[in-house]
PDB file of C-alpha atoms in Angstrom:
ATOM      1  CA  ASP Q  17     -60.156 -73.850  29.641  1.00  0.00           C
ATOM      2  CA  ALA Q  18     -63.727 -72.590  29.345  1.00  0.00           C
ATOM      3  CA  GLY Q  19     -63.624 -72.523  25.583  1.00  0.00           C
ATOM      4  CA  VAL Q  20     -64.558 -69.598  23.374  1.00  0.00           C
ATOM      5  CA  ILE Q  21     -66.841 -67.289  25.328  1.00  0.00           C
ATOM      6  CA  GLN Q  22     -69.351 -65.071  23.609  1.00  0.00           C
ATOM      7  CA  SER Q  23     -71.660 -62.488  25.092  1.00  0.00           C
ATOM      8  CA  PRO Q  24     -74.466 -61.848  25.173  1.00  0.00           C
ATOM      9  CA  ARG Q  25     -76.122 -65.168  24.301  1.00  0.00           C
ATOM     10  CA  HIS Q  26     -79.227 -63.372  23.124  1.00  0.00           C
ATOM     11  CA  GLU Q  27     -79.772 -59.788  22.029  1.00  0.00           C
ATOM     12  CA  VAL Q  28     -82.989 -58.138  20.970  1.00  0.00           C
ATOM     13  CA  THR Q  29     -82.740 -54.577  19.769  1.00  0.00           C
ATOM     14  CA  GLU Q  30     -84.674 -52.026  17.798  1.00  0.00           C
ATOM     15  CA  MET Q  31     -83.769 -51.093  14.276  1.00  0.00           C
ATOM     16  CA  GLY Q  32     -81.274 -48.264  14.197  1.00  0.00           C
ATOM     17  CA  GLN Q  33     -79.626 -49.105  17.501  1.00  0.00           C
ATOM     18  CA  GLU Q  34     -75.979 -49.981  17.892  1.00  0.00           C
ATOM     19  CA  VAL Q  35     -75.196 -53.598  18.743  1.00  0.00           C
ATOM     20  CA  THR Q  36     -71.896 -54.884  20.110  1.00  0.00           C
ATOM     21  CA  LEU Q  37     -71.092 -58.567  20.257  1.00  0.00           C
ATOM     22  CA  ARG Q  38     -68.162 -59.777  22.321  1.00  0.00           C
ATOM     23  CA  CYS Q  39     -65.812 -62.703  22.124  1.00  0.00           C
ATOM     24  CA  LYS Q  40     -63.062 -64.079  24.307  1.00  0.00           C
ATOM     25  CA  PRO Q  41     -60.994 -66.654  22.428  1.00  0.00           C
ATOM     26  CA  ILE Q  42     -59.256 -69.609  24.000  1.00  0.00           C
ATOM     27  CA  SER Q  43     -56.057 -68.551  25.686  1.00  0.00           C
ATOM     28  CA  GLY Q  44     -53.056 -69.101  23.446  1.00  0.00           C
ATOM     29  CA  HIS Q  45     -55.034 -69.162  20.213  1.00  0.00           C
ATOM     30  CA  ASN Q  46     -53.732 -66.696  17.669  1.00  0.00           C
ATOM     31  CA  SER Q  47     -56.506 -66.770  15.061  1.00  0.00           C
ATOM     32  CA  LEU Q  48     -60.037 -65.520  15.644  1.00  0.00           C
ATOM     33  CA  PHE Q  49     -63.036 -65.682  13.326  1.00  0.00           C
ATOM     34  CA  TRP Q  50     -66.485 -64.097  13.226  1.00  0.00           C
ATOM     35  CA  TYR Q  51     -69.201 -66.028  11.394  1.00  0.00           C
ATOM     36  CA  ARG Q  52     -72.856 -65.256  10.741  1.00  0.00           C
ATOM     37  CA  GLN Q  53     -75.429 -68.030  10.415  1.00  0.00           C
ATOM     38  CA  THR Q  54     -78.837 -67.598   8.799  1.00  0.00           C
ATOM     39  CA  MET Q  55     -81.327 -69.992   7.299  1.00  0.00           C
ATOM     40  CA  MET Q  56     -81.044 -68.331   3.930  1.00  0.00           C
ATOM     41  CA  ARG Q  57     -77.279 -68.041   3.619  1.00  0.00           C
ATOM     42  CA  GLY Q  58     -75.937 -70.668   5.985  1.00  0.00           C
ATOM     43  CA  LEU Q  59     -72.572 -69.972   7.615  1.00  0.00           C
ATOM     44  CA  GLU Q  60     -70.702 -66.945   6.320  1.00  0.00           C
ATOM     45  CA  LEU Q  61     -67.227 -65.888   7.376  1.00  0.00           C
ATOM     46  CA  LEU Q  62     -67.340 -62.175   8.141  1.00  0.00           C
ATOM     47  CA  ILE Q  63     -63.765 -61.493   9.182  1.00  0.00           C
ATOM     48  CA  TYR Q  64     -60.755 -63.199  10.654  1.00  0.00           C
ATOM     49  CA  PHE Q  65     -57.794 -61.986  12.668  1.00  0.00           C
ATOM     50  CA  ASN Q  66     -54.352 -63.456  13.048  1.00  0.00           C
ATOM     51  CA  ASN Q  67     -52.224 -62.187  15.924  1.00  0.00           C
ATOM     52  CA  ASN Q  68     -54.833 -59.444  16.483  1.00  0.00           C
ATOM     53  CA  VAL Q  69     -54.504 -58.176  12.905  1.00  0.00           C
ATOM     54  CA  PRO Q  70     -57.489 -58.347  10.528  1.00  0.00           C
ATOM     55  CA  ILE Q  71     -56.391 -60.570   7.680  1.00  0.00           C
ATOM     56  CA  ASP Q  72     -59.524 -60.939   5.596  1.00  0.00           C
ATOM     57  CA  ASP Q  73     -62.634 -58.804   6.044  1.00  0.00           C
ATOM     58  CA  SER Q  74     -64.105 -59.450   2.619  1.00  0.00           C
ATOM     59  CA  GLY Q  75     -67.102 -61.124   4.208  1.00  0.00           C
ATOM     60  CA  MET Q  76     -68.178 -58.045   6.153  1.00  0.00           C
ATOM     61  CA  PRO Q  77     -71.474 -57.188   4.484  1.00  0.00           C
ATOM     62  CA  GLU Q  78     -71.254 -53.401   4.562  1.00  0.00           C
ATOM     63  CA  ASP Q  79     -69.865 -50.410   6.383  1.00  0.00           C
ATOM     64  CA  ARG Q  80     -72.396 -50.778   9.169  1.00  0.00           C
ATOM     65  CA  PHE Q  81     -70.335 -53.743  10.371  1.00  0.00           C
ATOM     66  CA  SER Q  82     -66.984 -53.324  12.069  1.00  0.00           C
ATOM     67  CA  ALA Q  83     -64.761 -55.629  14.100  1.00  0.00           C
ATOM     68  CA  LYS Q  84     -61.850 -55.007  16.389  1.00  0.00           C
ATOM     69  CA  MET Q  85     -59.355 -57.098  18.290  1.00  0.00           C
ATOM     70  CA  PRO Q  86     -57.526 -54.776  20.663  1.00  0.00           C
ATOM     71  CA  ASN Q  87     -55.631 -57.633  22.305  1.00  0.00           C
ATOM     72  CA  ALA Q  88     -55.196 -61.382  22.109  1.00  0.00           C
ATOM     73  CA  SER Q  89     -57.989 -62.103  24.556  1.00  0.00           C
ATOM     74  CA  PHE Q  90     -60.857 -59.964  23.297  1.00  0.00           C
ATOM     75  CA  SER Q  91     -62.706 -59.091  20.115  1.00  0.00           C
ATOM     76  CA  THR Q  92     -65.863 -57.166  19.283  1.00  0.00           C
ATOM     77  CA  LEU Q  93     -68.206 -57.136  16.332  1.00  0.00           C
ATOM     78  CA  LYS Q  94     -70.251 -53.964  16.096  1.00  0.00           C
ATOM     79  CA  ILE Q  95     -73.276 -53.190  13.949  1.00  0.00           C
ATOM     80  CA  GLN Q  96     -74.278 -49.549  13.696  1.00  0.00           C
ATOM     81  CA  PRO Q  97     -77.036 -48.890  12.819  1.00  0.00           C
ATOM     82  CA  SER Q  98     -78.665 -52.307  13.045  1.00  0.00           C
ATOM     83  CA  GLU Q  99     -81.353 -53.463  10.612  1.00  0.00           C
ATOM     84  CA  PRO Q 100     -83.873 -56.325  10.748  1.00  0.00           C
ATOM     85  CA  ARG Q 101     -81.945 -58.205   8.067  1.00  0.00           C
ATOM     86  CA  ASP Q 102     -78.994 -58.412  10.452  1.00  0.00           C
ATOM     87  CA  SER Q 103     -80.979 -60.860  12.578  1.00  0.00           C
ATOM     88  CA  ALA Q 104     -78.903 -64.031  12.758  1.00  0.00           C
ATOM     89  CA  VAL Q 105     -76.724 -66.116  15.036  1.00  0.00           C
ATOM     90  CA  TYR Q 106     -73.199 -64.741  15.198  1.00  0.00           C
ATOM     91  CA  PHE Q 107     -70.421 -67.184  16.055  1.00  0.00           C
ATOM     92  CA  CYS Q 108     -66.904 -66.492  17.169  1.00  0.00           C
ATOM     93  CA  ALA Q 109     -64.228 -69.165  16.727  1.00  0.00           C
ATOM     94  CA  SER Q 110     -60.538 -69.418  17.534  1.00  0.00           C
ATOM     95  CA  ARG Q 111     -57.644 -71.702  16.704  1.00  0.00           C
ATOM     96  CA  ILE Q 112     -53.885 -71.939  16.837  1.00  0.00           C
ATOM     97  CA  GLU Q 113     -52.286 -71.332  13.502  1.00  0.00           C
ATOM     98  CA  VAL Q 114     -48.721 -72.535  13.193  1.00  0.00           C
ATOM     99  CA  PHE Q 115     -46.866 -72.078   9.960  1.00  0.00           C
ATOM    100  CA  LEU Q 116     -46.401 -75.350   8.105  1.00  0.00           C
ATOM    101  CA  ALA Q 117     -47.875 -77.329  10.995  1.00  0.00           C
ATOM    102  CA  SER Q 118     -50.664 -79.856  10.564  1.00  0.00           C
ATOM    103  CA  GLU Q 119     -54.229 -78.647  10.728  1.00  0.00           C
ATOM    104  CA  THR Q 120     -55.507 -77.571  14.123  1.00  0.00           C
ATOM    105  CA  GLU Q 121     -59.114 -77.464  15.164  1.00  0.00           C
ATOM    106  CA  ALA Q 122     -61.192 -74.315  15.202  1.00  0.00           C
ATOM    107  CA  PHE Q 123     -63.236 -74.069  18.398  1.00  0.00           C
ATOM    108  CA  PHE Q 124     -66.554 -72.276  18.231  1.00  0.00           C
ATOM    109  CA  GLY Q 125     -68.389 -70.317  20.883  1.00  0.00           C
ATOM    110  CA  GLN Q 126     -72.061 -70.939  21.557  1.00  0.00           C
ATOM    111  CA  GLY Q 127     -73.076 -67.953  19.496  1.00  0.00           C
ATOM    112  CA  THR Q 128     -75.068 -64.780  19.996  1.00  0.00           C
ATOM    113  CA  ARG Q 129     -78.605 -64.845  18.686  1.00  0.00           C
ATOM    114  CA  LEU Q 130     -79.369 -61.328  17.460  1.00  0.00           C
ATOM    115  CA  THR Q 131     -82.890 -60.189  16.713  1.00  0.00           C
ATOM    116  CA  VAL Q 132     -83.432 -56.718  15.299  1.00  0.00           C
ATOM    117  CA  VAL Q 133     -87.041 -55.605  15.374  1.00  0.00           C
TER     118      VAL Q 133
ATOM    119  CA  GLY S 296     -62.945 -69.742  -5.723  1.00  0.00           C
ATOM    120  CA  ASP S 297     -63.334 -72.514  -3.181  1.00  0.00           C
ATOM    121  CA  SER S 298     -66.791 -73.965  -2.658  1.00  0.00           C
ATOM    122  CA  VAL S 299     -68.518 -76.839  -0.872  1.00  0.00           C
ATOM    123  CA  THR S 300     -71.788 -78.478  -1.881  1.00  0.00           C
ATOM    124  CA  GLN S 301     -73.732 -80.703   0.494  1.00  0.00           C
ATOM    125  CA  MET S 302     -76.759 -82.846  -0.107  1.00  0.00           C
ATOM    126  CA  GLU S 303     -79.936 -81.020   0.704  1.00  0.00           C
ATOM    127  CA  GLY S 304     -81.731 -81.789   3.917  1.00  0.00           C
ATOM    128  CA  PRO S 305     -83.458 -82.350   6.075  1.00  0.00           C
ATOM    129  CA  VAL S 306     -82.652 -86.026   6.500  1.00  0.00           C
ATOM    130  CA  THR S 307     -84.857 -88.136   8.759  1.00  0.00           C
ATOM    131  CA  LEU S 308     -83.825 -91.658   9.757  1.00  0.00           C
ATOM    132  CA  SER S 309     -84.832 -94.296  12.226  1.00  0.00           C
ATOM    133  CA  GLU S 310     -82.421 -95.331  14.945  1.00  0.00           C
ATOM    134  CA  GLU S 311     -79.786 -97.834  13.772  1.00  0.00           C
ATOM    135  CA  ALA S 312     -80.216 -96.847  10.120  1.00  0.00           C
ATOM    136  CA  PHE S 313     -77.217 -96.220   7.855  1.00  0.00           C
ATOM    137  CA  LEU S 314     -76.330 -92.587   7.225  1.00  0.00           C
ATOM    138  CA  THR S 315     -74.692 -90.966   4.234  1.00  0.00           C
ATOM    139  CA  ILE S 316     -74.430 -87.221   3.787  1.00  0.00           C
ATOM    140  CA  ASN S 317     -72.838 -86.295   0.484  1.00  0.00           C
ATOM    141  CA  CYS S 318     -70.265 -83.539   0.177  1.00  0.00           C
ATOM    142  CA  THR S 319     -68.362 -82.419  -2.908  1.00  0.00           C
ATOM    143  CA  TYR S 320     -65.939 -79.560  -3.223  1.00  0.00           C
ATOM    144  CA  THR S 321     -64.218 -77.252  -5.651  1.00  0.00           C
ATOM    145  CA  ALA S 322     -60.779 -75.969  -4.759  1.00  0.00           C
ATOM    146  CA  THR S 323     -57.382 -75.312  -6.226  1.00  0.00           C
ATOM    147  CA  GLY S 324     -54.723 -77.801  -5.260  1.00  0.00           C
ATOM    148  CA  TYR S 325     -55.121 -80.026  -2.232  1.00  0.00           C
ATOM    149  CA  PRO S 326     -57.374 -78.568   0.438  1.00  0.00           C
ATOM    150  CA  SER S 327     -57.934 -79.937   3.921  1.00  0.00           C
ATOM    151  CA  LEU S 328     -61.454 -81.250   4.469  1.00  0.00           C
ATOM    152  CA  PHE S 329     -63.589 -81.219   7.597  1.00  0.00           C
ATOM    153  CA  TRP S 330     -66.941 -82.246   8.978  1.00  0.00           C
ATOM    154  CA  TYR S 331     -68.394 -80.102  11.760  1.00  0.00           C
ATOM    155  CA  VAL S 332     -71.489 -80.890  13.819  1.00  0.00           C
ATOM    156  CA  GLN S 333     -73.834 -78.387  15.451  1.00  0.00           C
ATOM    157  CA  TYR S 334     -76.138 -79.619  18.190  1.00  0.00           C
ATOM    158  CA  PRO S 335     -79.237 -77.545  18.985  1.00  0.00           C
ATOM    159  CA  GLY S 336     -78.391 -74.257  20.649  1.00  0.00           C
ATOM    160  CA  GLU S 337     -74.647 -74.786  20.449  1.00  0.00           C
ATOM    161  CA  GLY S 338     -71.717 -73.734  18.322  1.00  0.00           C
ATOM    162  CA  LEU S 339     -70.011 -75.931  15.775  1.00  0.00           C
ATOM    163  CA  GLN S 340     -67.717 -78.742  16.883  1.00  0.00           C
ATOM    164  CA  LEU S 341     -65.143 -80.489  14.763  1.00  0.00           C
ATOM    165  CA  LEU S 342     -66.287 -84.043  14.080  1.00  0.00           C
ATOM    166  CA  LEU S 343     -63.470 -85.295  11.850  1.00  0.00           C
ATOM    167  CA  LYS S 344     -60.952 -84.141   9.278  1.00  0.00           C
ATOM    168  CA  ALA S 345     -58.653 -85.323   6.499  1.00  0.00           C
ATOM    169  CA  THR S 346     -55.710 -83.395   5.179  1.00  0.00           C
ATOM    170  CA  LYS S 347     -54.629 -85.345   2.106  1.00  0.00           C
ATOM    171  CA  ALA S 348     -56.038 -87.588  -0.582  1.00  0.00           C
ATOM    172  CA  ASP S 349     -57.176 -91.060   0.529  1.00  0.00           C
ATOM    173  CA  ASP S 350     -57.029 -90.086   4.212  1.00  0.00           C
ATOM    174  CA  LYS S 351     -59.969 -91.352   6.240  1.00  0.00           C
ATOM    175  CA  GLY S 352     -61.182 -89.237   9.128  1.00  0.00           C
ATOM    176  CA  SER S 353     -63.184 -90.983  11.840  1.00  0.00           C
ATOM    177  CA  ASN S 354     -64.755 -90.109  15.170  1.00  0.00           C
ATOM    178  CA  LYS S 355     -67.740 -91.313  17.236  1.00  0.00           C
ATOM    179  CA  GLY S 356     -68.589 -93.936  14.616  1.00  0.00           C
ATOM    180  CA  PHE S 357     -68.606 -91.411  11.777  1.00  0.00           C
ATOM    181  CA  GLU S 358     -66.219 -91.759   8.847  1.00  0.00           C
ATOM    182  CA  ALA S 359     -65.333 -89.787   5.744  1.00  0.00           C
ATOM    183  CA  THR S 360     -62.697 -90.502   3.092  1.00  0.00           C
ATOM    184  CA  TYR S 361     -60.931 -87.785   1.106  1.00  0.00           C
ATOM    185  CA  ARG S 362     -61.501 -88.729  -2.545  1.00  0.00           C
ATOM    186  CA  LYS S 363     -59.542 -86.470  -4.836  1.00  0.00           C
ATOM    187  CA  GLU S 364     -60.645 -88.228  -8.014  1.00  0.00           C
ATOM    188  CA  THR S 365     -64.292 -87.446  -7.279  1.00  0.00           C
ATOM    189  CA  THR S 366     -63.608 -84.304  -5.177  1.00  0.00           C
ATOM    190  CA  SER S 367     -65.794 -85.753  -2.456  1.00  0.00           C
ATOM    191  CA  PHE S 368     -65.785 -86.208   1.309  1.00  0.00           C
ATOM    192  CA  HIS S 369     -69.011 -88.039   2.092  1.00  0.00           C
ATOM    193  CA  LEU S 370     -69.937 -88.581   5.742  1.00  0.00           C
ATOM    194  CA  GLU S 371     -71.101 -92.054   6.791  1.00  0.00           C
ATOM    195  CA  LYS S 372     -72.200 -93.844   9.924  1.00  0.00           C
ATOM    196  CA  GLY S 373     -73.295 -97.433  10.056  1.00  0.00           C
ATOM    197  CA  SER S 374     -75.887 -97.121  12.803  1.00  0.00           C
ATOM    198  CA  VAL S 375     -77.223 -93.741  13.863  1.00  0.00           C
ATOM    199  CA  GLN S 376     -78.578 -92.887  17.295  1.00  0.00           C
ATOM    200  CA  VAL S 377     -81.135 -90.360  18.442  1.00  0.00           C
ATOM    201  CA  SER S 378     -78.265 -88.367  19.967  1.00  0.00           C
ATOM    202  CA  ASP S 379     -76.774 -87.885  16.477  1.00  0.00           C
ATOM    203  CA  SER S 380     -79.621 -85.511  15.613  1.00  0.00           C
ATOM    204  CA  ALA S 381     -77.880 -82.268  14.660  1.00  0.00           C
ATOM    205  CA  VAL S 382     -76.818 -80.137  11.704  1.00  0.00           C
ATOM    206  CA  TYR S 383     -73.735 -81.385   9.883  1.00  0.00           C
ATOM    207  CA  PHE S 384     -71.447 -79.056   7.924  1.00  0.00           C
ATOM    208  CA  CYS S 385     -68.822 -80.041   5.401  1.00  0.00           C
ATOM    209  CA  ALA S 386     -65.953 -77.553   5.111  1.00  0.00           C
ATOM    210  CA  LEU S 387     -62.648 -77.072   3.372  1.00  0.00           C
ATOM    211  CA  LYS S 388     -59.557 -75.014   3.927  1.00  0.00           C
ATOM    212  CA  GLY S 389     -57.654 -74.282   0.775  1.00  0.00           C
ATOM    213  CA  ARG S 390     -53.876 -74.158   0.733  1.00  0.00           C
ATOM    214  CA  ALA S 391     -53.943 -70.568  -0.427  1.00  0.00           C
ATOM    215  CA  SER S 392     -56.750 -69.359   1.804  1.00  0.00           C
ATOM    216  CA  GLY S 393     -54.893 -68.839   5.065  1.00  0.00           C
ATOM    217  CA  SER S 394     -57.132 -69.821   7.951  1.00  0.00           C
ATOM    218  CA  ARG S 395     -60.370 -69.317   6.054  1.00  0.00           C
ATOM    219  CA  LEU S 396     -62.791 -72.242   6.237  1.00  0.00           C
ATOM    220  CA  THR S 397     -65.384 -72.512   3.486  1.00  0.00           C
ATOM    221  CA  PHE S 398     -68.556 -74.224   4.727  1.00  0.00           C
ATOM    222  CA  GLY S 399     -71.313 -76.072   2.931  1.00  0.00           C
ATOM    223  CA  GLU S 400     -74.938 -75.225   3.535  1.00  0.00           C
ATOM    224  CA  GLY S 401     -75.377 -77.713   6.347  1.00  0.00           C
ATOM    225  CA  THR S 402     -77.595 -80.798   6.481  1.00  0.00           C
ATOM    226  CA  GLN S 403     -80.163 -81.223   9.244  1.00  0.00           C
ATOM    227  CA  LEU S 404     -80.312 -84.813  10.511  1.00  0.00           C
ATOM    228  CA  THR S 405     -83.156 -86.045  12.682  1.00  0.00           C
ATOM    229  CA  VAL S 406     -83.018 -89.563  14.100  1.00  0.00           C
ATOM    230  CA  ASN S 407     -86.255 -90.995  15.451  1.00  0.00           C
ATOM    231  CA  PRO S 408     -86.374 -93.750  18.066  1.00  0.00           C
TER     232      PRO S 408
END
């Protein structure tokens, strides 16, 4: 398996533009996570899905951020409109979650480095 | 709520030195504990884990022991290499938090030859 695939790897956009980040989880994984990493705040969980359903979106900073998972093999994180303070590395991760099973590893993509100017 | 506190970095060591990165946590009940490593330009990778008190996780020469009495999960390696240079994250998953992982701030390690 190729692992978690994120695109694009780098994105530079102007303030006010819409940005869409994409993620393809590992096949067979039923949980998907979006994280944001900045120097100031470290790693923050934005949202996670289980079986394509958003379970916890309390980390989504504001209404400008939205995430979807239309099927088990694809998710998007959208920022509209983007602002300079959204500049960060955005990671997608996936894992298999099995009820009452022992802990399974979360696999991370290589991230999308977003710069909003 | 759940939280993880790591020792502040950056940490700079010479090759073959002993490494300790401290990690303490706050959580309800008995969380699972993890160390993740992030090499430059890459995503996070699981380094080791422990799921119950007194468990020792180990991988690639790194070790960490789940200490419930001190709520700690310190990462150690007896002899670091230049290739260990990376950012190390301590994390926990609480029993009541579903799949949510709570991460520490990360500790940058640089190993010089």
